[in-house]
XYZ file of C-alpha atoms in Angstrom:
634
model
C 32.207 -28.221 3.446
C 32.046 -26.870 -0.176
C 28.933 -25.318 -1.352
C 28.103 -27.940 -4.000
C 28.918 -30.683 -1.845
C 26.219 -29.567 0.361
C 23.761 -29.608 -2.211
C 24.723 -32.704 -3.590
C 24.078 -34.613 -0.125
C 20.598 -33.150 -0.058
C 19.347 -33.976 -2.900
C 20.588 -37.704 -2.624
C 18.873 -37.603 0.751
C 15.795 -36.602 -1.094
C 15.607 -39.546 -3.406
C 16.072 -41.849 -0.516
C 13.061 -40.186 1.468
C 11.378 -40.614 -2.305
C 7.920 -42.900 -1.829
C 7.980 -46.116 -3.897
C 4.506 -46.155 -5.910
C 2.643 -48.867 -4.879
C 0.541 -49.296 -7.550
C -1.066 -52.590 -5.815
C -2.901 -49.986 -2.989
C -6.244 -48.155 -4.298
C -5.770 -44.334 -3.675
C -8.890 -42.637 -2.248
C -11.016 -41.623 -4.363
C -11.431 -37.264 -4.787
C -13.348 -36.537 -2.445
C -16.801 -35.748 -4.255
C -18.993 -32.517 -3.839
C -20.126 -31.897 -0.489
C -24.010 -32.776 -0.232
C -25.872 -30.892 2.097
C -28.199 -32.979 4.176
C -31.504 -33.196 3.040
C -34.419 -35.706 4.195
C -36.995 -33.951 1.550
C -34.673 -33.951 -1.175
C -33.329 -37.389 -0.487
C -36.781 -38.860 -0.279
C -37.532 -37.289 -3.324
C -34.101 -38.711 -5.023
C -35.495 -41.980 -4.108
C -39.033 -41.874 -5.616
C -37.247 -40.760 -8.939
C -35.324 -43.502 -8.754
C -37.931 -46.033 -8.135
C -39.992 -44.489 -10.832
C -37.179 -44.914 -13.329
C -36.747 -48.499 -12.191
C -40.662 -48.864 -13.072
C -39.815 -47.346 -16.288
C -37.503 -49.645 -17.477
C -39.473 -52.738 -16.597
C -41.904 -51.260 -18.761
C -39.474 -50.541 -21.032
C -38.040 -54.479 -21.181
C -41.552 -55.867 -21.077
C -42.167 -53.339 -24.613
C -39.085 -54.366 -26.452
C -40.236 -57.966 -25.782
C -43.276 -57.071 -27.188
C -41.924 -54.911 -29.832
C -39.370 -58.323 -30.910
C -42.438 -60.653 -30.979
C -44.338 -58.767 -33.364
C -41.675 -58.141 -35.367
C -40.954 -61.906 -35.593
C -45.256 -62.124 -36.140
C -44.423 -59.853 -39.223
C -42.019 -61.134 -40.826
C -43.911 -64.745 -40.623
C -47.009 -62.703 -42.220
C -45.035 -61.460 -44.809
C -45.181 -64.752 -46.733
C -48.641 -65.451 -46.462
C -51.646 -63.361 -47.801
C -53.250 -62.109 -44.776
C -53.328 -58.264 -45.853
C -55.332 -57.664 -42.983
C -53.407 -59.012 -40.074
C -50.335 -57.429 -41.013
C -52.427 -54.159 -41.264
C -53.208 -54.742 -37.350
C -49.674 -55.593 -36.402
C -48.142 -52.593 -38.126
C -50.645 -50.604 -35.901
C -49.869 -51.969 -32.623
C -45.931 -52.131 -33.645
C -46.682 -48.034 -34.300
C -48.195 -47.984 -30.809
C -45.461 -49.902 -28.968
C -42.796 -47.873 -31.010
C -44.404 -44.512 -30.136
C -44.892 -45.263 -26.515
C -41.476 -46.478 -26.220
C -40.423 -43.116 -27.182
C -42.194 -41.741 -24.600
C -41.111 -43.426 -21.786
C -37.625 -42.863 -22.987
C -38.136 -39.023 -22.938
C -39.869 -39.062 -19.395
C -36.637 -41.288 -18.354
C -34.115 -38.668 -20.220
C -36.788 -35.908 -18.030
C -36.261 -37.822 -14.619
C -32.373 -38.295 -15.157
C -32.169 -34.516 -16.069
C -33.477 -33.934 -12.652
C -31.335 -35.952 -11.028
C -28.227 -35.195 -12.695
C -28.477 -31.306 -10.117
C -28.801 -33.691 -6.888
C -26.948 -36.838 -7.519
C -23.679 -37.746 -6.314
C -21.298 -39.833 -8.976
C -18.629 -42.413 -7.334
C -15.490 -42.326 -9.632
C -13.626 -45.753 -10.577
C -9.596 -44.543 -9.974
C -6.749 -45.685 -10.717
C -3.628 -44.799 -9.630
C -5.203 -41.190 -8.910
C -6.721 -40.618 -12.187
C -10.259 -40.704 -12.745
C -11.357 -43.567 -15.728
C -14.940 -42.588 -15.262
C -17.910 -42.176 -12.585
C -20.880 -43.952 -11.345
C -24.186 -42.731 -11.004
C -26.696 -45.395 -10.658
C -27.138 -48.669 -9.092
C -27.353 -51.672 -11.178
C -29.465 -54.669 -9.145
C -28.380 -54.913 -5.750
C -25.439 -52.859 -5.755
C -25.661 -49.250 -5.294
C -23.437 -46.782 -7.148
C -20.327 -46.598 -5.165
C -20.095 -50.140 -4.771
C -20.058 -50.628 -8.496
C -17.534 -48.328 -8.617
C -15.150 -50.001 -6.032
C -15.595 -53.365 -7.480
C -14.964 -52.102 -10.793
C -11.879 -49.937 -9.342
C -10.337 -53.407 -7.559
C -10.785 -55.304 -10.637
C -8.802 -53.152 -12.782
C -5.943 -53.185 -9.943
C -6.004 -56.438 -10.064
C -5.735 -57.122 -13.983
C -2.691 -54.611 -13.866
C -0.797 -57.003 -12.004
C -0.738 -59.227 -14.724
C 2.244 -59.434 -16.521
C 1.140 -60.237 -19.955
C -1.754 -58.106 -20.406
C -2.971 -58.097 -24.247
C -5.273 -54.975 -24.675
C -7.417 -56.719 -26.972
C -8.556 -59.318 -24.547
C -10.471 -56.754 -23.367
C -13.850 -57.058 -24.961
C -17.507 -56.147 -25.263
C -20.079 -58.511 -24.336
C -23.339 -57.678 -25.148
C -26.548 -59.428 -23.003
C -30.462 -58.730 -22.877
C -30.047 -55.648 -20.440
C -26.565 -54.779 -20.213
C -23.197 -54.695 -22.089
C -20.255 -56.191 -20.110
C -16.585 -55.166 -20.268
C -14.903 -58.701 -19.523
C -11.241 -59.976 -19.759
C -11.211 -63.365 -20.051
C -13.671 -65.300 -18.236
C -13.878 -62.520 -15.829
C -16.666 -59.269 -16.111
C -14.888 -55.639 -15.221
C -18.197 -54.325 -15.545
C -22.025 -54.216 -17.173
C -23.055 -50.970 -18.489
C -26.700 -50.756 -18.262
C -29.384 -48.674 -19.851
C -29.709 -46.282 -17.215
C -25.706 -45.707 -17.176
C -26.548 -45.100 -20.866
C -29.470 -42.403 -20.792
C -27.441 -41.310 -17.744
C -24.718 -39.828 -20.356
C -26.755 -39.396 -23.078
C -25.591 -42.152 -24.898
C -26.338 -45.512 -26.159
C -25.065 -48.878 -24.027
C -22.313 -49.917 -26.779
C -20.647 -46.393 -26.978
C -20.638 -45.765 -23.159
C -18.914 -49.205 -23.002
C -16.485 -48.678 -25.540
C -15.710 -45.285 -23.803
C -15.302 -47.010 -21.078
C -13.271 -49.885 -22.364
C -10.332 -47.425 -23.826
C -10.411 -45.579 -20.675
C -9.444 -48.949 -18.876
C -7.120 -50.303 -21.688
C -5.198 -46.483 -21.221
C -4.517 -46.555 -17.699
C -3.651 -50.158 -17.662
C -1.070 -49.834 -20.499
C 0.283 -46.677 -19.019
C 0.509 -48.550 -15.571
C 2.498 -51.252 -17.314
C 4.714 -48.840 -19.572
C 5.890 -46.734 -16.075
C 6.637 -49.753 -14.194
C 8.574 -51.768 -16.736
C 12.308 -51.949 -16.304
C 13.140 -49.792 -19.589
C 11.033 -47.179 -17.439
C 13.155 -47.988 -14.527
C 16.494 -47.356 -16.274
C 15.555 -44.004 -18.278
C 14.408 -42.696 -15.094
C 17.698 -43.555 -12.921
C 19.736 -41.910 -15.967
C 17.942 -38.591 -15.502
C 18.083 -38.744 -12.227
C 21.997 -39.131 -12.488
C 21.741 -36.491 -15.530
C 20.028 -34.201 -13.432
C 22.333 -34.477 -10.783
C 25.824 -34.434 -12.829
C 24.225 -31.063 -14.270
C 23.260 -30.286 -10.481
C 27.187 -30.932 -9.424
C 29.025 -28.420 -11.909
C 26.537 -25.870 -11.526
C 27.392 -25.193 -8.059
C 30.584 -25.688 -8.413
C 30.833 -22.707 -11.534
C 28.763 -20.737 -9.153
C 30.851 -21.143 -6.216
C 34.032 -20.415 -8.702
C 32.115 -17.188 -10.355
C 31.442 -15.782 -6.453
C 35.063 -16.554 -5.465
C 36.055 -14.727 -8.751
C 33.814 -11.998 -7.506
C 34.803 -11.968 -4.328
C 38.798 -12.018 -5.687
C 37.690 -8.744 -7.424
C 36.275 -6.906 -5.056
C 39.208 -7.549 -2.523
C 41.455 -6.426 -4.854
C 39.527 -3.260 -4.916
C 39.968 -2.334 -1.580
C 41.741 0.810 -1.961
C 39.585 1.944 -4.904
C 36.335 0.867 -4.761
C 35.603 1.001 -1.077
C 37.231 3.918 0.774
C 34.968 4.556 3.786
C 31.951 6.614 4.363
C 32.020 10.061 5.945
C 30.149 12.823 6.690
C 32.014 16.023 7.215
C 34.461 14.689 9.419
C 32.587 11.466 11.046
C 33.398 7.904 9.826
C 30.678 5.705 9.493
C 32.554 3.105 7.926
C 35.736 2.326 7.339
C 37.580 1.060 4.427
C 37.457 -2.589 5.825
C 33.802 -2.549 7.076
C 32.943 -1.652 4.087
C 34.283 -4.497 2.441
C 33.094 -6.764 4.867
C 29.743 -5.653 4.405
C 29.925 -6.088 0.672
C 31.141 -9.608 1.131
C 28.807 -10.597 3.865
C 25.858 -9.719 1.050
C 28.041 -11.331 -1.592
C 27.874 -14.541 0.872
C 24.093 -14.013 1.475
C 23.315 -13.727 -2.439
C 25.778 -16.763 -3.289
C 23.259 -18.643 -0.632
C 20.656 -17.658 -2.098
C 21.417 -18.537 -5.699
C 22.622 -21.750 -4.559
C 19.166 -22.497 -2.700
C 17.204 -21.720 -5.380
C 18.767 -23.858 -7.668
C 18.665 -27.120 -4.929
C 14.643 -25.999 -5.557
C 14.874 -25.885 -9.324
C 16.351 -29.222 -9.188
C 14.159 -31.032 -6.707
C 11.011 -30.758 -8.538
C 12.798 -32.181 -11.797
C 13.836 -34.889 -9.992
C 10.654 -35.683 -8.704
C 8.895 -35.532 -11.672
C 11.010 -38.235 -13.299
C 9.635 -40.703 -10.961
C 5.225 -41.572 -11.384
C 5.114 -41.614 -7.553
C 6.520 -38.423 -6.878
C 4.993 -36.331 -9.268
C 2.493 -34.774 -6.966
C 5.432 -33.549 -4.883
C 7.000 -31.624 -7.872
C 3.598 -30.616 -8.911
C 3.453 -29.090 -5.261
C 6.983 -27.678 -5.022
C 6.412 -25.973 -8.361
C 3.102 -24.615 -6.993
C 4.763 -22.979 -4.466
C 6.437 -20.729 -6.674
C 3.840 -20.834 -10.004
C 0.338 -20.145 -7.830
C 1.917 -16.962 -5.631
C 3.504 -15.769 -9.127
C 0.316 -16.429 -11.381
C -2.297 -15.056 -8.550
C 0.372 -11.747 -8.468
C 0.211 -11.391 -11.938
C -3.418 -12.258 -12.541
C -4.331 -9.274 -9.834
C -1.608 -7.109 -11.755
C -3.934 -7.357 -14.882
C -6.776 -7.056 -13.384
C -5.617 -4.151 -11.375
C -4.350 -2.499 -14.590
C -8.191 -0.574 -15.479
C -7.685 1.366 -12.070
C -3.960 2.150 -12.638
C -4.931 3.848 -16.134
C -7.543 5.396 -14.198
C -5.141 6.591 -11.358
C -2.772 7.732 -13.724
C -5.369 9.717 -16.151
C -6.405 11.262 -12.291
C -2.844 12.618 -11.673
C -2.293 14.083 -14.609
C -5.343 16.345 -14.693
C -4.460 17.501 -11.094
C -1.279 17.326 -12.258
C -1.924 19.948 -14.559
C -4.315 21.923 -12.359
C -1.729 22.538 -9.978
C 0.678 23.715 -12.843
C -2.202 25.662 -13.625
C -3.101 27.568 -9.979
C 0.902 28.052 -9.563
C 0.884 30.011 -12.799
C -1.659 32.018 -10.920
C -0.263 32.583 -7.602
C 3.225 33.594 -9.354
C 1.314 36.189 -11.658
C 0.376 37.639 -8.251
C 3.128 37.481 -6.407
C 5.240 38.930 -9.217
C 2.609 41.772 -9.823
C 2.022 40.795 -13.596
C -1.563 39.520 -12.220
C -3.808 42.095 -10.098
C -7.065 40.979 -8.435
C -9.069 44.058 -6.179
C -8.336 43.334 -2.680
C -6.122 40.373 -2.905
C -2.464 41.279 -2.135
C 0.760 40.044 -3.908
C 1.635 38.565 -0.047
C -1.304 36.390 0.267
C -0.370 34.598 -3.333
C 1.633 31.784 -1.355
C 0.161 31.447 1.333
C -3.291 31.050 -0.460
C -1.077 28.769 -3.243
C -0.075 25.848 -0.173
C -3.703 26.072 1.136
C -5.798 25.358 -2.338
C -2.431 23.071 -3.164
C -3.450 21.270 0.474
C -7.186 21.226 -0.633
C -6.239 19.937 -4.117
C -4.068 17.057 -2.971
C -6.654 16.043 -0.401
C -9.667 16.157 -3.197
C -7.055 14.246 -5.205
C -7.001 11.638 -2.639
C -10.508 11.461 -2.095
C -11.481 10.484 -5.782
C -7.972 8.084 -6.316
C -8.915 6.208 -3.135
C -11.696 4.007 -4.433
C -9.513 2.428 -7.437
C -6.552 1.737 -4.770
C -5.114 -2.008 -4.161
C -7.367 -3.093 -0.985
C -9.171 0.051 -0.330
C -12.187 -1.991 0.283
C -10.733 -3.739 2.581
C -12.118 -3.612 6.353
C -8.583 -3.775 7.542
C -7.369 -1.162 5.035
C -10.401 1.506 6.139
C -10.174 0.419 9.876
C -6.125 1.920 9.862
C -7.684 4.451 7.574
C -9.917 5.539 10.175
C -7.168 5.025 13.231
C -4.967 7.272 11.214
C -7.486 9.575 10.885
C -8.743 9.534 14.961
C -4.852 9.642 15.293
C -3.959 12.531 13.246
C -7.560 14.566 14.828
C -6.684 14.252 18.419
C -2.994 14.656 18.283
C -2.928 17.871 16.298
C -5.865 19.162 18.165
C -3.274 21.876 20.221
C -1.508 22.385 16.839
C -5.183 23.141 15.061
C -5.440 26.205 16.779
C -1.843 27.380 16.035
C -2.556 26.162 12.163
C -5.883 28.424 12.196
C -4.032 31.165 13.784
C -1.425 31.330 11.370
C -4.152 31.490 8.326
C -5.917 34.591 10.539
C -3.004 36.370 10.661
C -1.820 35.880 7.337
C -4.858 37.463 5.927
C -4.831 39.839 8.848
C -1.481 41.184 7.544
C -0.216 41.994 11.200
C 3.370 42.144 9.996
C 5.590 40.369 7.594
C 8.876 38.748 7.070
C 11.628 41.726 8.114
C 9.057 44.190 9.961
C 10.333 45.680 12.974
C 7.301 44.598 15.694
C 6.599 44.035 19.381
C 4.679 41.101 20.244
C 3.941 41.001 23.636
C 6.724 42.546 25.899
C 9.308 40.897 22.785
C 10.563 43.400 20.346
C 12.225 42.596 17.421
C 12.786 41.661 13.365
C 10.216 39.123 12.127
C 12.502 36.090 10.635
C 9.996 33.043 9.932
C 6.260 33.200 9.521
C 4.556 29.216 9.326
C 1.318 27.859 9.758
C 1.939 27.267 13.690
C 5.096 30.345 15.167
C 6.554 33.333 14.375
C 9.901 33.613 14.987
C 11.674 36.841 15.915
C 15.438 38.212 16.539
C 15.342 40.840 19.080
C 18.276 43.627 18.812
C 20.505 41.396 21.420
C 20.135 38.701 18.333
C 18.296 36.303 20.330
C 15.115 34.386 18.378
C 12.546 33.654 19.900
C 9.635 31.466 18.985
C 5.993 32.662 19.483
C 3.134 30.138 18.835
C 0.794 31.741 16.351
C -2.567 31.221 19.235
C -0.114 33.673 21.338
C 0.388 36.234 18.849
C -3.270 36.143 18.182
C -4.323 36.418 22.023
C -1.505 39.483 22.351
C -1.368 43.444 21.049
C 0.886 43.545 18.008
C 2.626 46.726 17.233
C 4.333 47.153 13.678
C 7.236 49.968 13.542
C 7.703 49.288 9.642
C 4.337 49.207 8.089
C 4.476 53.261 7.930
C 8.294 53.687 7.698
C 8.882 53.715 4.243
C 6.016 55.987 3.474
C 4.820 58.393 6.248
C 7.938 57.611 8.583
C 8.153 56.283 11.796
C 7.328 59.362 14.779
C 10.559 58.321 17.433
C 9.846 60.463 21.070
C 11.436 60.694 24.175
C 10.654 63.059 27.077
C 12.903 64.864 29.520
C 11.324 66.918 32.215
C 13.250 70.411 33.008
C 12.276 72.702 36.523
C 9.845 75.676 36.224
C 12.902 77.887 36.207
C 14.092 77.283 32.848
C 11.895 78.887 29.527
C 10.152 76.558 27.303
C 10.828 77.852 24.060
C 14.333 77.469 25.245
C 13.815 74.075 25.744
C 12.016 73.739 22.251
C 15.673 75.074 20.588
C 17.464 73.112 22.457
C 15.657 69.901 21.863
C 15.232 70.589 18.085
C 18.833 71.297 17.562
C 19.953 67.678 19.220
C 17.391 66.516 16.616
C 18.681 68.310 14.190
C 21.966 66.468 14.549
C 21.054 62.441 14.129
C 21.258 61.989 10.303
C 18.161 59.136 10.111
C 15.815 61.738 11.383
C 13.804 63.312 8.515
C 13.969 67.148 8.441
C 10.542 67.047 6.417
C 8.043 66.556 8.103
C 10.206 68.679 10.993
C 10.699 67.616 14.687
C 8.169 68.825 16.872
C 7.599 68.930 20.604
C 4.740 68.730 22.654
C 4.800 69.851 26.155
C 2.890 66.753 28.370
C 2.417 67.853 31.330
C 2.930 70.247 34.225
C 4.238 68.309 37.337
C 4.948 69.507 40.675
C 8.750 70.325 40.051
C 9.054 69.992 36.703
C 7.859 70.402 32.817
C 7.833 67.140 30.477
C 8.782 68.086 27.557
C 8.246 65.278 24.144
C 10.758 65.604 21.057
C 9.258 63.473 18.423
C 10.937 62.955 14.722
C 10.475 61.060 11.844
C 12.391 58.204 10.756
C 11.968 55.418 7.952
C 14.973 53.464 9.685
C 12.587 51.195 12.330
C 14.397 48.676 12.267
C 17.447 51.307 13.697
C 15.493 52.450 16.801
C 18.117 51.551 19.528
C 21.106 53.395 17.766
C 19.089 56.671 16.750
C 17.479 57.141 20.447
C 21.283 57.012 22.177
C 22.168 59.674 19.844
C 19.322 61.816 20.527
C 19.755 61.459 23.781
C 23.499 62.077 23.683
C 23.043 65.242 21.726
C 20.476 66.070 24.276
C 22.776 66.412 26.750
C 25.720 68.124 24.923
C 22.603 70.795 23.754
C 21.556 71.234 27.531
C 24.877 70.942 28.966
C 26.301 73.914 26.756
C 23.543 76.237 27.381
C 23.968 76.031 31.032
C 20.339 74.136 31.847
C 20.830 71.327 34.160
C 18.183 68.418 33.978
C 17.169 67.845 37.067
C 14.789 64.775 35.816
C 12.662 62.992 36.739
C 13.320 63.338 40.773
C 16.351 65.646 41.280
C 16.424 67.487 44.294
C 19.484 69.771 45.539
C 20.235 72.546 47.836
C 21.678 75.237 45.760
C 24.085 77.057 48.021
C 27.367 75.458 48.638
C 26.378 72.593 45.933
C 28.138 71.596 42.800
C 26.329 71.996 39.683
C 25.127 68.844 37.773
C 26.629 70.710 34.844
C 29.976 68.498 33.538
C 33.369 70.264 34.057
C 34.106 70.567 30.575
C 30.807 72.956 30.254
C 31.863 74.872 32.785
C 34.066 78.454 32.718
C 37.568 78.003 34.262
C 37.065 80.472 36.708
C 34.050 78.372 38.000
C 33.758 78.177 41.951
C 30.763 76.284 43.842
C 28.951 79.047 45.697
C 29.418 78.686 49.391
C 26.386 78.509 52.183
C 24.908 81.854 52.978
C 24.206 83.181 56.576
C 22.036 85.707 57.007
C 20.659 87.316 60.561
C 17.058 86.485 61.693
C 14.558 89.353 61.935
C 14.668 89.163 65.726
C 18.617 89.315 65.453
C 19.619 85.620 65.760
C 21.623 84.057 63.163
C 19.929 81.512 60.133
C 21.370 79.061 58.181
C 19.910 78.865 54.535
């Protein structure tokens, strides 16, 4: 089924689930403030009252009194009797002036009451004419009110209603609002000082209020009304019809497009030489959305159309008024806390761009260092970054600190309760990287070693590659890297082959041990001249030897030579050790290290071939007589 169709069906099942007004049935009344319950104040409520019933029995029994002297005056008025009229001016004063004050001490009571008292409204139709406070004879207030409320319901169903039938009546105590023969209702002097009025302009407020909500009654349920509102409602949903049918023809148009594309627009993703998607899923997936957005649209509009169909109609006003709050209240409350959130964003932002700007400003530091254009006594140009990510860590953190109170919900106990998780989170899960991340800092000011030193850490010897807050990493001469937690290099010996190198050279030494038989000083030459021969040795400062110790068979004799290759260790000692041997070998001295043990006679020497003369013969086994004459065997 089409789209537009769809919608269509919908909304005509909508105005058949529509509720007919039924303007003959009294809606509740609002529910009225909720009163807390209170036997003092209640008992008090009623003693007020009582005393402004006494009050205006006083009051009547005055005006009657106040009425018959003025009648006594105006009698006196023709005769002569100066002095009479002298005596009823006086008591007229009297009455007049204690009038007033019972009608300020009635104003003062009602004032009181007005903070406690509970007013009934008279509704119609779910509008409020008016409310009523007090009671008036036997009825109480929100009996008044519902008798009033069923009258006007009642003198609505009338079809010929003339406005000005309604009139005023006014009586000894009250004025009455009557139609006809019939009374809507008596306004009384305590209704009147109630408002703060007088009886005949309460009543007339009250009469127009009445005469309104009738007429308006009348007006929306007359069949002019009935018409206009079925030829919006079939406006409204002719408009309805063709706009999802252009938006179901401007999606297939899209959709048209975007097929036609295919080999253009969507050629697959990839990455290196892995597909993720194809030409056709990715078309599909664009459509699919294209499908879920032409939804969408077309939802939204069923929703934009409902509520202005249900605001044609009196009886289903409240429902648009609802489906429009849906969207209005979330909207307005989001935009209300948007302006009322904007005094912390310009604070946030003013916040950031001063630590903004003190960053910028410690960088230009650390890269004055670094770069040697900056000197400070006994901080090093190595330490500048290091130092730069831990005051740029301290920074950001004291950044946080003062931007958190002005955040969206940072006083919120959920908000601080993650905050705090996060926190206990973060603490107990690093706590076996903590000691790596202190490490690192020690060592970095230690200045063990840095990035391309030759070092031994440990029993692992190598090139220093990466130095971070928690490993070293190292490539050993076999090119393997290893990856030493900083605690480790802390709880080990660290020995550094290039710290001196460059400067005072690196002392290489290797010992050989040669037999008692064979001079030292030849020894000396001969190790000093394989020396001599390995080109990264330095000639100044010269090779030296040092003689180690005297063994039981043999001399150890130390060649040691200075070098500013370290990082070239393995390739220089084979070649000393090579030319060692072709420097021993040649001047006939065999090394007989460190355990070599051989009888002489009738043994080859250890000397290689290619050393030896060409007439060279292995000596043979002697045989020599004992003293006593028997034969020995050496």
């Amino acid at each position: 089924m089409r789209f537009y169709t769809l919608g269509l069906w919908l909304l005509c099942l909508s105005l058949f689930i529509i509720p007919r007004a039924d303007y003959a049935q009294t809606p509740p009344a609002k529910p009225a403030a909720t009163v807390i319950k209170d036997s003092a104040r209640t008992l008090g409520l009623s003693t007020d009252m009582g005393r402004l019933q006494r009050l205006d029995s006083l009051r009547r029994q005055n005006t009657a009194q106040l009425a018959q002297l003025q009648q006594e005056l105006l009698g006196l008025k023709s005769g002569p009797n100066r002095s009479r009229e002298r005596e009823l001016l006086t008591q007229f004063q009297a009455l007049r002036t204690v009038d007033s004050m019972r009608q300020v001490r009635a104003h003062r009571y009602i004032d009181s009451l007005k903070q406690f008292a509970r007013g009934y409204p008279v509704v119609a139709h779910a509008d409020t004419l008016f409310y009523v406070y007090t009671r008036f004879g036997p009825f109480r207030p929100e009996e008044r009110a519902a008798l009033t409320t069923s009258k006007i319901l009642e003198l609505e169903k009338q079809a010929f209603f003339r406005p000005d039938s309604l009139r005023l009546v006014p009586s000894e105590q009250t004025v009455d609002l009557m139609y006809a023969d019939r009374v809507l209702q008596s306004v009384s002097d305590n209704d009147a000082l109630w408002q703060n009025v007088s009886k005949d302009s309460l009543a007339r407020q009250h009469q127009q209020a009445i005469i309104r909500a009738i007429t308006a009654y009348q007006k929306a349920n007359s069949v002019k009304t009935y018409l206009r509102q079925a030829g919006l409602t079939l406006l409204v949903l002719l408009v309805f019809f063709f706009a999802v049918k252009y938006i179901n023809r401007l999606f297939g148009w899209v959709q048209g497009k975007l097929v036609a594309r295919k080999g253009t627009w969507f050629t697959g993703m990839k990455m290196g030489t892995y597909e993720f998607f194809n030409a056709d899923w990715q078309l599909n997936a664009v459509l699919l959305l294209l499908t879920i957005l032409q939804w969408t649209v077309i939802l939204l509009t069923i929703y934009l159309v409902l509520p202005i169909v249900f605001s044609i109609f009196p009886g289903t006003q409240n429902i648009a008024d609802m489906l429009v709050g849906y969207v209005l209240n979330p909207v307005r409350k989001i935009l209300h806390s948007v302006w009322n959130y904007l005094p912390n964003l310009f604070t946030i932002i003013v916040i950031v761009a001063v630590f903004r700007y003190v960053l910028k400003f410690i960088y230009s530091l650390k890269e004055g260092i670094r770069q040697g254009t900056l000197t400070i006594d006994g901080f090093y140009p190595d330490w500048a970054d290091p130092t730069y990510q831990i005051v740029r860590v301290l920074v950001f953190a004291f950044a946080l600190v003062v931007v958190f109170p002005y955040l969206p919900g940072s006083d919120s106990p959920i908000f601080q309760g993650v905050s705090v998780f996060l926190g206990f989170l973060l603490t107990f899960g690093s706590a076996g990287s903590l000691s790596n991340v202190v490490a690192g800092l020690v060592l970095t000011y230690m200045r063990a070693f840095k990035i391309g030193d030759r070092v031994k850490i440990g029993d692992v010897t190598g090139d220093v590659l990466e130095k971070t807050l928690l490993v070293t990493r190292i490539r050993t001469v076999k090119n393997e890297e290893i990856t030493i937690p900083n605690s480790t290099v802390m709880s080990s010996h660290t020995t550094n082959y290039s710290t001196a190198a460059p400067t005072r050279g690196l002392i290489l030494h290797t010992t050989i041990t040669i037999g008692y038989d064979v001079p030292w000083k030849q020894v000396h030459a001969l190790m000093l001249a394989a020396a001599a021969q390995v080109e990264e040795l330095l000639p100044d400062p010269a090779p030296f030897i040092l003689q180690t110790s005297l063994d039981d068979f043999y001399v150890s004799y130390q060649l040691n030579a200075y070098t500013r290759a370290a990082g070239a260790q393995a390739g220089i000692y084979s070649r000393i050790h090579q030319n060692i041997q072709d420097q021993f070998n040649a001047a006939g001295v065999e090394i007989m290290s460190p355990h070599y043990r051989a009888a002489r006679d009738g043994n080859q020497t250890t000397i290689p071939a290619s050393y030896l003369p060409a007439d060279y013969v292995a000596p043979s086994f002697r045989v020599e007589p004992l003293p006593t004459g028997g034969p020995a065997v050496h």
